[in-house]
Amino acid sequence: MSDETRPVVARARTAAVIPAAGRGVRLGPGTPKALRTLNGTPMLVHAVRAMAASRSVSLVVVVAPPDGAAEVKSLLADHALPERTDFVVVPGGASRQESVKLGLDALPDGIDIVLVHDAARPLVPVDTVDAVIEAVRDGQPAVVPALPLADTVKEVVPTTDGSPEPVVATPSRARLRAVQTPQGFDHDTLRRAHDTVTEDVTDDASMVEQLGLQVVLVPGHEEAFKVTRPLDLVLAEAVLARRRANDGF
């Protein structure tokens, strides 16, 4: 078949939604977690750059604190971002789920694949981002990067008074995975999940599970950890220092 008669296959357009409206109380009071700095640059900027590092991502939607959209727009304008990627900032909602939905509402027509990425995972490598996108392109409705667990996990009866918690089961570690982001979705599937599932959830993939659809995992990366506690900031700074040393700057 000649080039003139070969059918043209449109390449799927990909956008990333980064909910960054939370306060991050486990890192202590003060600046919202997403605006804490790593190597002098806010975590949110690192996260945006991580999504834009993929040549497949044409748009990044940042969902800011409800009263902080102007501040976040100014923040992004003050830092160098890839010119091939467009950026939009919208106000978020009262919950992560509501914020993601507001990010979806901001997407233009023609977006086929949506990544949802935690602003608190600023160091995810581009290879992980691309692996998620490729799996969705290959027909999976929902794709999550994940790692095997290093620790044994116990199921317990939670207590609220600080007393010892009774263990009720020890799940097989071989069947468990620690999930990361970005989580990738067929756009229509994720939209349907947010229009259908009303209960509060901890991630978007679990919403797709509630639709009865298959969620699959691809290998995650140890550098895609979530910066939640002060020690995580120390580890993130060490990762950045190693990258600077390896990249020669």
CSV table of N, CA, C and O in Angstrom, one decimal, residues 131-249:
chain,number,residue,atom,x,y,z
A,131,ALA,N,4.4,4.6,30.0
A,131,ALA,CA,3.9,3.2,30.1
A,131,ALA,C,2.4,3.2,30.3
A,131,ALA,O,1.7,2.3,29.8
A,132,VAL,N,1.9,4.1,31.2
A,132,VAL,CA,0.5,4.2,31.5
A,132,VAL,C,-0.3,4.6,30.2
A,132,VAL,O,-1.3,4.0,29.9
A,133,ILE,N,0.2,5.6,29.5
A,133,ILE,CA,-0.4,6.1,28.3
A,133,ILE,C,-0.5,5.0,27.3
A,133,ILE,O,-1.6,4.8,26.7
A,134,GLU,N,0.6,4.3,27.1
A,134,GLU,CA,0.6,3.2,26.0
A,134,GLU,C,-0.4,2.1,26.3
A,134,GLU,O,-1.0,1.6,25.4
A,135,ALA,N,-0.5,1.8,27.6
A,135,ALA,CA,-1.5,0.7,28.0
A,135,ALA,C,-2.9,1.1,27.7
A,135,ALA,O,-3.7,0.3,27.3
A,136,VAL,N,-3.2,2.4,28.0
A,136,VAL,CA,-4.6,2.9,27.6
A,136,VAL,C,-4.8,2.9,26.1
A,136,VAL,O,-5.8,2.5,25.6
A,137,ARG,N,-3.7,3.3,25.4
A,137,ARG,CA,-3.8,3.3,23.9
A,137,ARG,C,-4.1,1.9,23.4
A,137,ARG,O,-4.7,1.8,22.3
A,138,ASP,N,-3.5,0.9,24.1
A,138,ASP,CA,-3.7,-0.4,23.6
A,138,ASP,C,-5.1,-1.0,24.0
A,138,ASP,O,-5.3,-2.2,23.7
A,139,GLY,N,-5.9,-0.2,24.6
A,139,GLY,CA,-7.3,-0.6,24.8
A,139,GLY,C,-7.8,-0.8,26.2
A,139,GLY,O,-8.9,-1.2,26.4
A,140,GLN,N,-6.9,-0.6,27.2
A,140,GLN,CA,-7.3,-0.8,28.6
A,140,GLN,C,-8.0,0.5,29.0
A,140,GLN,O,-7.6,1.6,28.8
A,141,PRO,N,-9.2,0.3,29.7
A,141,PRO,CA,-10.0,1.5,30.1
A,141,PRO,C,-9.4,2.2,31.3
A,141,PRO,O,-9.6,3.4,31.5
A,142,ALA,N,-8.6,1.5,32.1
A,142,ALA,CA,-8.0,2.1,33.3
A,142,ALA,C,-6.7,1.4,33.6
A,142,ALA,O,-6.6,0.2,33.7
A,143,VAL,N,-5.6,2.2,33.9
A,143,VAL,CA,-4.3,1.7,34.0
A,143,VAL,C,-3.6,2.4,35.2
A,143,VAL,O,-3.7,3.6,35.3
A,144,VAL,N,-3.0,1.6,36.1
A,144,VAL,CA,-2.4,2.1,37.3
A,144,VAL,C,-1.0,1.6,37.4
A,144,VAL,O,-0.8,0.4,37.3
A,145,PRO,N,0.0,2.5,37.7
A,145,PRO,CA,1.3,2.1,38.0
A,145,PRO,C,1.4,1.6,39.4
A,145,PRO,O,0.8,2.2,40.3
A,146,ALA,N,2.1,0.5,39.7
A,146,ALA,CA,2.1,-0.1,41.0
A,146,ALA,C,3.4,-0.8,41.3
A,146,ALA,O,4.1,-1.2,40.3
A,147,LEU,N,3.7,-1.0,42.6
A,147,LEU,CA,4.9,-1.7,43.0
A,147,LEU,C,4.5,-2.9,44.0
A,147,LEU,O,3.6,-2.7,44.7
A,148,PRO,N,5.3,-4.0,43.9
A,148,PRO,CA,5.1,-5.0,45.0
A,148,PRO,C,5.4,-4.4,46.3
A,148,PRO,O,6.2,-3.5,46.5
A,149,LEU,N,4.8,-5.0,47.3
A,149,LEU,CA,5.0,-4.5,48.7
A,149,LEU,C,6.3,-5.1,49.3
A,149,LEU,O,6.6,-6.3,49.1
A,150,ALA,N,7.0,-4.3,50.0
A,150,ALA,CA,8.3,-4.8,50.6
A,150,ALA,C,8.0,-5.3,52.0
A,150,ALA,O,8.7,-6.1,52.5
A,151,ASP,N,6.9,-4.8,52.6
A,151,ASP,CA,6.6,-5.1,54.0
A,151,ASP,C,5.4,-6.1,54.1
A,151,ASP,O,4.5,-6.1,53.2
A,152,THR,N,5.4,-6.9,55.1
A,152,THR,CA,4.2,-7.7,55.4
A,152,THR,C,3.1,-6.8,55.9
A,152,THR,O,3.4,-5.8,56.6
A,153,VAL,N,1.9,-7.1,55.5
A,153,VAL,CA,0.7,-6.2,55.8
A,153,VAL,C,-0.2,-7.0,56.7
A,153,VAL,O,-0.4,-8.2,56.5
A,154,LYS,N,-0.7,-6.3,57.7
A,154,LYS,CA,-1.6,-6.9,58.7
A,154,LYS,C,-3.0,-6.2,58.6
A,154,LYS,O,-3.0,-4.9,58.5
A,155,GLU,N,-4.0,-6.9,58.6
A,155,GLU,CA,-5.4,-6.3,58.7
A,155,GLU,C,-5.7,-6.3,60.2
A,155,GLU,O,-5.6,-7.3,60.9
A,156,VAL,N,-6.2,-5.2,60.6
A,156,VAL,CA,-6.5,-5.0,62.1
A,156,VAL,C,-7.9,-4.4,62.3
A,156,VAL,O,-8.6,-4.0,61.4
A,157,VAL,N,-8.3,-4.5,63.6
A,157,VAL,CA,-9.4,-3.8,64.0
A,157,VAL,C,-8.9,-2.4,64.5
A,157,VAL,O,-8.3,-2.3,65.6
A,158,PRO,N,-9.2,-1.3,63.8
A,158,PRO,CA,-8.7,0.0,64.2
A,158,PRO,C,-9.2,0.4,65.6
A,158,PRO,O,-10.3,0.2,66.0
A,159,THR,N,-8.3,1.1,66.3
A,159,THR,CA,-8.7,1.7,67.6
A,159,THR,C,-8.5,3.2,67.5
A,159,THR,O,-7.7,3.7,66.7
A,160,THR,N,-9.3,4.0,68.3
A,160,THR,CA,-9.2,5.4,68.2
A,160,THR,C,-8.6,6.0,69.5
A,160,THR,O,-8.4,7.2,69.5
A,161,ASP,N,-8.3,5.2,70.5
A,161,ASP,CA,-7.8,5.7,71.7
A,161,ASP,C,-6.3,5.5,71.9
A,161,ASP,O,-5.8,5.7,73.0
A,162,GLY,N,-5.6,5.0,70.9
A,162,GLY,CA,-4.2,4.8,71.0
A,162,GLY,C,-3.8,3.4,71.6
A,162,GLY,O,-2.6,3.1,71.7
A,163,SER,N,-4.8,2.6,71.9
A,163,SER,CA,-4.5,1.3,72.4
A,163,SER,C,-4.1,0.3,71.3
A,163,SER,O,-4.3,0.6,70.1
A,164,PRO,N,-3.4,-0.8,71.7
A,164,PRO,CA,-3.0,-1.7,70.7
A,164,PRO,C,-4.1,-2.3,69.8
A,164,PRO,O,-5.2,-2.5,70.3
A,165,GLU,N,-3.8,-2.4,68.5
A,165,GLU,CA,-4.9,-2.8,67.6
A,165,GLU,C,-4.8,-4.4,67.3
A,165,GLU,O,-3.7,-4.9,67.0
A,166,PRO,N,-5.9,-5.1,67.5
A,166,PRO,CA,-5.9,-6.5,67.3
A,166,PRO,C,-5.7,-6.8,65.8
A,166,PRO,O,-6.4,-6.2,65.0
A,167,VAL,N,-4.9,-7.8,65.5
A,167,VAL,CA,-4.7,-8.3,64.2
A,167,VAL,C,-5.7,-9.4,63.9
A,167,VAL,O,-6.0,-10.3,64.6
A,168,VAL,N,-6.4,-9.2,62.7
A,168,VAL,CA,-7.4,-10.2,62.3
A,168,VAL,C,-7.0,-11.0,61.1
A,168,VAL,O,-7.6,-12.1,60.9
A,169,ALA,N,-6.0,-10.6,60.3
A,169,ALA,CA,-5.6,-11.4,59.2
A,169,ALA,C,-4.2,-10.8,58.7
A,169,ALA,O,-3.9,-9.7,58.9
A,170,THR,N,-3.5,-11.7,58.0
A,170,THR,CA,-2.3,-11.4,57.3
A,170,THR,C,-2.4,-11.7,55.8
A,170,THR,O,-2.3,-12.9,55.4
A,171,PRO,N,-2.8,-10.7,55.0
A,171,PRO,CA,-3.0,-11.0,53.5
A,171,PRO,C,-1.7,-11.5,52.9
A,171,PRO,O,-0.6,-11.1,53.3
A,172,SER,N,-1.9,-12.3,51.9
A,172,SER,CA,-0.7,-12.7,51.1
A,172,SER,C,-0.1,-11.5,50.4
A,172,SER,O,-0.7,-10.9,49.6
A,173,ARG,N,1.2,-11.3,50.7
A,173,ARG,CA,1.9,-10.1,50.1
A,173,ARG,C,2.0,-10.3,48.6
A,173,ARG,O,2.0,-9.3,47.8
A,174,ALA,N,2.1,-11.5,48.1
A,174,ALA,CA,2.3,-11.7,46.7
A,174,ALA,C,1.1,-11.2,45.8
A,174,ALA,O,1.3,-11.0,44.6
A,175,ARG,N,-0.1,-11.1,46.5
A,175,ARG,CA,-1.2,-10.6,45.7
A,175,ARG,C,-1.5,-9.2,45.9
A,175,ARG,O,-2.6,-8.7,45.5
A,176,LEU,N,-0.7,-8.4,46.6
A,176,LEU,CA,-0.9,-7.0,47.0
A,176,LEU,C,0.1,-6.1,46.2
A,176,LEU,O,1.2,-6.5,46.0
A,177,ARG,N,-0.4,-5.0,45.9
A,177,ARG,CA,0.4,-3.9,45.2
A,177,ARG,C,0.2,-2.6,45.8
A,177,ARG,O,-1.0,-2.3,46.2
A,178,ALA,N,1.2,-1.8,45.9
A,178,ALA,CA,1.1,-0.4,46.3
A,178,ALA,C,0.9,0.5,45.0
A,178,ALA,O,1.8,0.5,44.2
A,179,VAL,N,-0.2,1.2,44.9
A,179,VAL,CA,-0.5,1.9,43.7
A,179,VAL,C,0.1,3.3,43.7
A,179,VAL,O,0.2,3.9,44.8
A,180,GLN,N,0.4,3.8,42.6
A,180,GLN,CA,0.9,5.2,42.4
A,180,GLN,C,0.1,5.9,41.4
A,180,GLN,O,-1.0,5.5,41.0
A,181,THR,N,0.6,7.1,41.0
A,181,THR,CA,0.0,7.8,39.9
A,181,THR,C,1.2,8.3,39.0
A,181,THR,O,2.4,8.2,39.4
A,182,PRO,N,0.9,8.6,37.7
A,182,PRO,CA,-0.4,8.9,37.2
A,182,PRO,C,-1.2,7.7,36.9
A,182,PRO,O,-0.7,6.7,36.4
A,183,GLN,N,-2.5,7.7,37.2
A,183,GLN,CA,-3.5,6.7,36.7
A,183,GLN,C,-4.0,7.2,35.4
A,183,GLN,O,-4.4,8.4,35.2
A,184,GLY,N,-4.1,6.3,34.5
A,184,GLY,CA,-4.6,6.6,33.1
A,184,GLY,C,-5.9,6.0,32.8
A,184,GLY,O,-6.2,4.9,33.1
A,185,PHE,N,-6.7,6.7,32.0
A,185,PHE,CA,-8.1,6.3,31.7
A,185,PHE,C,-8.5,6.7,30.3
A,185,PHE,O,-8.1,7.8,29.8
A,186,ASP,N,-9.3,5.8,29.7
A,186,ASP,CA,-10.1,6.3,28.6
A,186,ASP,C,-11.0,7.4,29.0
A,186,ASP,O,-11.6,7.3,30.1
A,187,HIS,N,-11.0,8.5,28.3
A,187,HIS,CA,-11.7,9.7,28.8
A,187,HIS,C,-13.2,9.4,29.1
A,187,HIS,O,-13.7,9.8,30.1
A,188,ASP,N,-13.9,8.8,28.2
A,188,ASP,CA,-15.3,8.5,28.4
A,188,ASP,C,-15.5,7.6,29.6
A,188,ASP,O,-16.5,7.8,30.3
A,189,THR,N,-14.6,6.7,29.8
A,189,THR,CA,-14.8,5.8,31.0
A,189,THR,C,-14.6,6.6,32.3
A,189,THR,O,-15.4,6.4,33.2
A,190,LEU,N,-13.6,7.5,32.4
A,190,LEU,CA,-13.4,8.2,33.6
A,190,LEU,C,-14.6,9.2,33.8
A,190,LEU,O,-15.0,9.4,35.0
A,191,ARG,N,-15.0,9.8,32.8
A,191,ARG,CA,-16.2,10.7,32.9
A,191,ARG,C,-17.4,10.0,33.4
A,191,ARG,O,-18.1,10.5,34.3
A,192,ARG,N,-17.7,8.8,32.9
A,192,ARG,CA,-18.8,8.0,33.3
A,192,ARG,C,-18.7,7.6,34.8
A,192,ARG,O,-19.6,7.6,35.6
A,193,ALA,N,-17.4,7.3,35.2
A,193,ALA,CA,-17.2,6.9,36.6
A,193,ALA,C,-17.5,8.1,37.5
A,193,ALA,O,-18.2,7.9,38.6
A,194,HIS,N,-17.1,9.3,37.2
A,194,HIS,CA,-17.3,10.5,38.0
A,194,HIS,C,-18.8,10.9,38.0
A,194,HIS,O,-19.3,11.5,38.9
A,195,ASP,N,-19.5,10.6,36.9
A,195,ASP,CA,-20.9,10.9,36.8
A,195,ASP,C,-21.8,9.9,37.6
A,195,ASP,O,-22.9,10.1,37.9
A,196,THR,N,-21.2,8.7,37.8
A,196,THR,CA,-22.0,7.6,38.4
A,196,THR,C,-21.7,7.3,39.9
A,196,THR,O,-22.6,7.1,40.7
A,197,VAL,N,-20.4,7.3,40.2
A,197,VAL,CA,-20.0,7.0,41.6
A,197,VAL,C,-20.1,8.2,42.5
A,197,VAL,O,-19.4,9.2,42.2
A,198,THR,N,-20.8,8.2,43.5
A,198,THR,CA,-21.0,9.3,44.4
A,198,THR,C,-20.3,9.2,45.7
A,198,THR,O,-20.1,10.2,46.4
A,199,GLU,N,-20.0,8.0,46.2
A,199,GLU,CA,-19.4,7.8,47.5
A,199,GLU,C,-17.9,8.2,47.4
A,199,GLU,O,-17.3,8.2,46.3
A,200,ASP,N,-17.4,8.6,48.5
A,200,ASP,CA,-16.0,9.1,48.6
A,200,ASP,C,-15.0,7.9,48.4
A,200,ASP,O,-15.2,6.9,48.9
A,201,VAL,N,-14.0,8.2,47.5
A,201,VAL,CA,-13.0,7.1,47.2
A,201,VAL,C,-11.6,7.7,47.4
A,201,VAL,O,-11.4,8.9,47.4
A,202,THR,N,-10.6,6.8,47.4
A,202,THR,CA,-9.3,7.3,47.6
A,202,THR,C,-8.5,7.4,46.3
A,202,THR,O,-7.5,8.1,46.2
A,203,ASP,N,-9.0,6.8,45.2
A,203,ASP,CA,-8.4,7.0,43.9
A,203,ASP,C,-9.4,6.8,42.8
A,203,ASP,O,-10.5,6.2,43.0
A,204,ASP,N,-9.1,7.2,41.6
A,204,ASP,CA,-10.0,7.2,40.5
A,204,ASP,C,-10.2,5.8,40.0
A,204,ASP,O,-11.3,5.4,39.4
A,205,ALA,N,-9.2,5.0,40.0
A,205,ALA,CA,-9.3,3.6,39.5
A,205,ALA,C,-10.4,2.8,40.3
A,205,ALA,O,-11.1,2.0,39.7
A,206,SER,N,-10.5,3.1,41.6
A,206,SER,CA,-11.6,2.3,42.3
A,206,SER,C,-13.0,2.7,41.9
A,206,SER,O,-13.9,1.9,42.0
A,207,MET,N,-13.1,3.9,41.3
A,207,MET,CA,-14.4,4.4,40.8
A,207,MET,C,-14.7,3.5,39.5
A,207,MET,O,-15.8,3.1,39.3
A,208,VAL,N,-13.7,3.3,38.7
A,208,VAL,CA,-13.9,2.5,37.5
A,208,VAL,C,-14.2,1.1,37.9
A,208,VAL,O,-15.0,0.4,37.2
A,209,GLU,N,-13.5,0.6,38.9
A,209,GLU,CA,-13.8,-0.8,39.4
A,209,GLU,C,-15.3,-0.9,39.7
A,209,GLU,O,-15.9,-1.9,39.5
A,210,GLN,N,-15.9,0.2,40.3
A,210,GLN,CA,-17.3,0.1,40.7
A,210,GLN,C,-18.2,0.1,39.5
A,210,GLN,O,-19.4,-0.2,39.6
A,211,LEU,N,-17.7,0.5,38.3
A,211,LEU,CA,-18.5,0.4,37.1
A,211,LEU,C,-18.5,-1.1,36.6
A,211,LEU,O,-19.2,-1.4,35.6
A,212,GLY,N,-17.7,-1.9,37.2
A,212,GLY,CA,-17.6,-3.3,36.7
A,212,GLY,C,-16.5,-3.5,35.6
A,212,GLY,O,-16.5,-4.6,35.0
A,213,LEU,N,-15.7,-2.5,35.4
A,213,LEU,CA,-14.7,-2.6,34.4
A,213,LEU,C,-13.3,-3.0,34.9
A,213,LEU,O,-13.0,-2.8,36.1
A,214,GLN,N,-12.5,-3.6,34.1
A,214,GLN,CA,-11.2,-4.1,34.5
A,214,GLN,C,-10.2,-2.9,34.6
A,214,GLN,O,-10.1,-2.1,33.8
A,215,VAL,N,-9.5,-2.9,35.7
A,215,VAL,CA,-8.3,-2.1,36.0
A,215,VAL,C,-7.1,-2.9,35.9
A,215,VAL,O,-7.1,-4.0,36.5
A,216,VAL,N,-6.1,-2.5,35.2
A,216,VAL,CA,-4.8,-3.3,35.1
A,216,VAL,C,-3.7,-2.4,35.6
A,216,VAL,O,-3.7,-1.2,35.7
A,217,LEU,N,-2.6,-3.1,36.0
A,217,LEU,CA,-1.4,-2.5,36.6
A,217,LEU,C,-0.3,-2.6,35.6
A,217,LEU,O,-0.1,-3.6,34.9
A,218,VAL,N,0.6,-1.6,35.6
A,218,VAL,CA,1.9,-1.6,34.9
A,218,VAL,C,2.9,-1.3,36.0
A,218,VAL,O,2.6,-0.8,37.1
A,219,PRO,N,4.2,-1.7,35.7
A,219,PRO,CA,5.2,-1.4,36.7
A,219,PRO,C,5.3,0.0,37.1
A,219,PRO,O,5.4,0.9,36.3
A,220,GLY,N,5.3,0.3,38.4
A,220,GLY,CA,5.6,1.7,38.9
A,220,GLY,C,7.0,1.9,39.1
A,220,GLY,O,7.9,1.1,38.5
A,221,HIS,N,7.4,2.9,39.8
A,221,HIS,CA,8.8,3.3,40.0
A,221,HIS,C,9.0,3.8,41.4
A,221,HIS,O,8.2,4.5,42.0
A,222,GLU,N,10.2,3.4,42.0
A,222,GLU,CA,10.4,3.8,43.4
A,222,GLU,C,10.5,5.3,43.6
A,222,GLU,O,10.2,5.8,44.7
A,223,GLU,N,10.8,6.0,42.5
A,223,GLU,CA,10.9,7.5,42.7
A,223,GLU,C,9.5,8.2,42.5
A,223,GLU,O,9.4,9.4,42.7
A,224,ALA,N,8.5,7.4,42.3
A,224,ALA,CA,7.1,8.0,42.2
A,224,ALA,C,6.4,8.0,43.5
A,224,ALA,O,5.2,8.0,43.6
A,225,PHE,N,7.2,8.0,44.6
A,225,PHE,CA,6.6,7.9,46.0
A,225,PHE,C,5.9,9.2,46.3
A,225,PHE,O,6.1,10.3,45.7
A,226,LYS,N,5.0,9.1,47.2
A,226,LYS,CA,4.1,10.3,47.6
A,226,LYS,C,4.8,11.0,48.8
A,226,LYS,O,5.2,10.4,49.8
A,227,VAL,N,5.0,12.3,48.6
A,227,VAL,CA,5.6,13.2,49.6
A,227,VAL,C,4.4,13.6,50.6
A,227,VAL,O,3.6,14.4,50.3
A,228,THR,N,4.4,12.9,51.7
A,228,THR,CA,3.3,13.1,52.7
A,228,THR,C,3.8,13.6,54.0
A,228,THR,O,3.2,14.4,54.7
A,229,ARG,N,5.0,13.1,54.4
A,229,ARG,CA,5.6,13.4,55.8
A,229,ARG,C,6.9,14.1,55.6
A,229,ARG,O,7.5,14.1,54.5
A,230,PRO,N,7.4,14.8,56.7
A,230,PRO,CA,8.6,15.6,56.6
A,230,PRO,C,9.8,14.7,56.1
A,230,PRO,O,10.6,15.2,55.3
A,231,LEU,N,9.9,13.4,56.5
A,231,LEU,CA,11.0,12.6,56.0
A,231,LEU,C,10.9,12.4,54.5
A,231,LEU,O,12.0,12.2,53.9
A,232,ASP,N,9.7,12.4,53.9
A,232,ASP,CA,9.6,12.2,52.5
A,232,ASP,C,10.2,13.4,51.7
A,232,ASP,O,10.8,13.3,50.6
A,233,LEU,N,10.2,14.6,52.3
A,233,LEU,CA,10.8,15.8,51.7
A,233,LEU,C,12.3,15.6,51.7
A,233,LEU,O,13.0,15.9,50.7
A,234,VAL,N,12.9,15.0,52.7
A,234,VAL,CA,14.3,14.7,52.8
A,234,VAL,C,14.7,13.7,51.6
A,234,VAL,O,15.7,13.9,50.9
A,235,LEU,N,13.9,12.7,51.5
A,235,LEU,CA,14.1,11.7,50.5
A,235,LEU,C,14.0,12.3,49.1
A,235,LEU,O,14.8,12.0,48.2
A,236,ALA,N,13.0,13.1,48.9
A,236,ALA,CA,12.8,13.8,47.6
A,236,ALA,C,14.0,14.7,47.2
A,236,ALA,O,14.4,14.7,46.1
A,237,GLU,N,14.5,15.4,48.2
A,237,GLU,CA,15.7,16.3,47.9
A,237,GLU,C,16.9,15.4,47.6
A,237,GLU,O,17.7,15.8,46.7
A,238,ALA,N,17.0,14.2,48.2
A,238,ALA,CA,18.1,13.3,47.9
A,238,ALA,C,18.0,12.8,46.4
A,238,ALA,O,19.0,12.7,45.7
A,239,VAL,N,16.8,12.5,46.0
A,239,VAL,CA,16.6,12.0,44.6
A,239,VAL,C,16.9,13.1,43.6
A,239,VAL,O,17.6,12.9,42.6
A,240,LEU,N,16.5,14.3,43.9
A,240,LEU,CA,16.8,15.5,43.0
A,240,LEU,C,18.3,15.7,43.0
A,240,LEU,O,18.9,16.0,41.9
A,241,ALA,N,19.0,15.6,44.1
A,241,ALA,CA,20.5,15.8,44.1
A,241,ALA,C,21.1,14.7,43.3
A,241,ALA,O,22.1,15.0,42.6
A,242,ARG,N,20.7,13.5,43.4
A,242,ARG,CA,21.2,12.4,42.6
A,242,ARG,C,21.0,12.6,41.1
A,242,ARG,O,21.9,12.4,40.2
A,243,ARG,N,19.8,13.1,40.7
A,243,ARG,CA,19.5,13.4,39.3
A,243,ARG,C,20.4,14.5,38.8
A,243,ARG,O,20.9,14.4,37.7
A,244,ARG,N,20.6,15.5,39.6
A,244,ARG,CA,21.5,16.6,39.2
A,244,ARG,C,22.9,16.1,39.0
A,244,ARG,O,23.6,16.5,38.0
A,245,ALA,N,23.4,15.3,39.9
A,245,ALA,CA,24.7,14.7,39.7
A,245,ALA,C,24.8,13.9,38.5
A,245,ALA,O,25.8,13.9,37.7
A,246,ASN,N,23.8,13.1,38.2
A,246,ASN,CA,23.9,12.2,37.0
A,246,ASN,C,23.7,12.9,35.7
A,246,ASN,O,24.3,12.5,34.7
A,247,ASP,N,22.9,14.0,35.8
A,247,ASP,CA,22.7,14.8,34.5
A,247,ASP,C,23.7,15.9,34.3
A,247,ASP,O,23.7,16.6,33.3
A,248,GLY,N,24.6,16.1,35.3
A,248,GLY,CA,25.7,17.0,35.1
A,248,GLY,C,25.3,18.5,35.3
A,248,GLY,O,26.0,19.4,34.8
A,249,PHE,N,24.3,18.7,36.1
A,249,PHE,CA,23.9,20.1,36.5
A,249,PHE,C,23.4,20.2,37.8
A,249,PHE,O,23.0,19.1,38.4
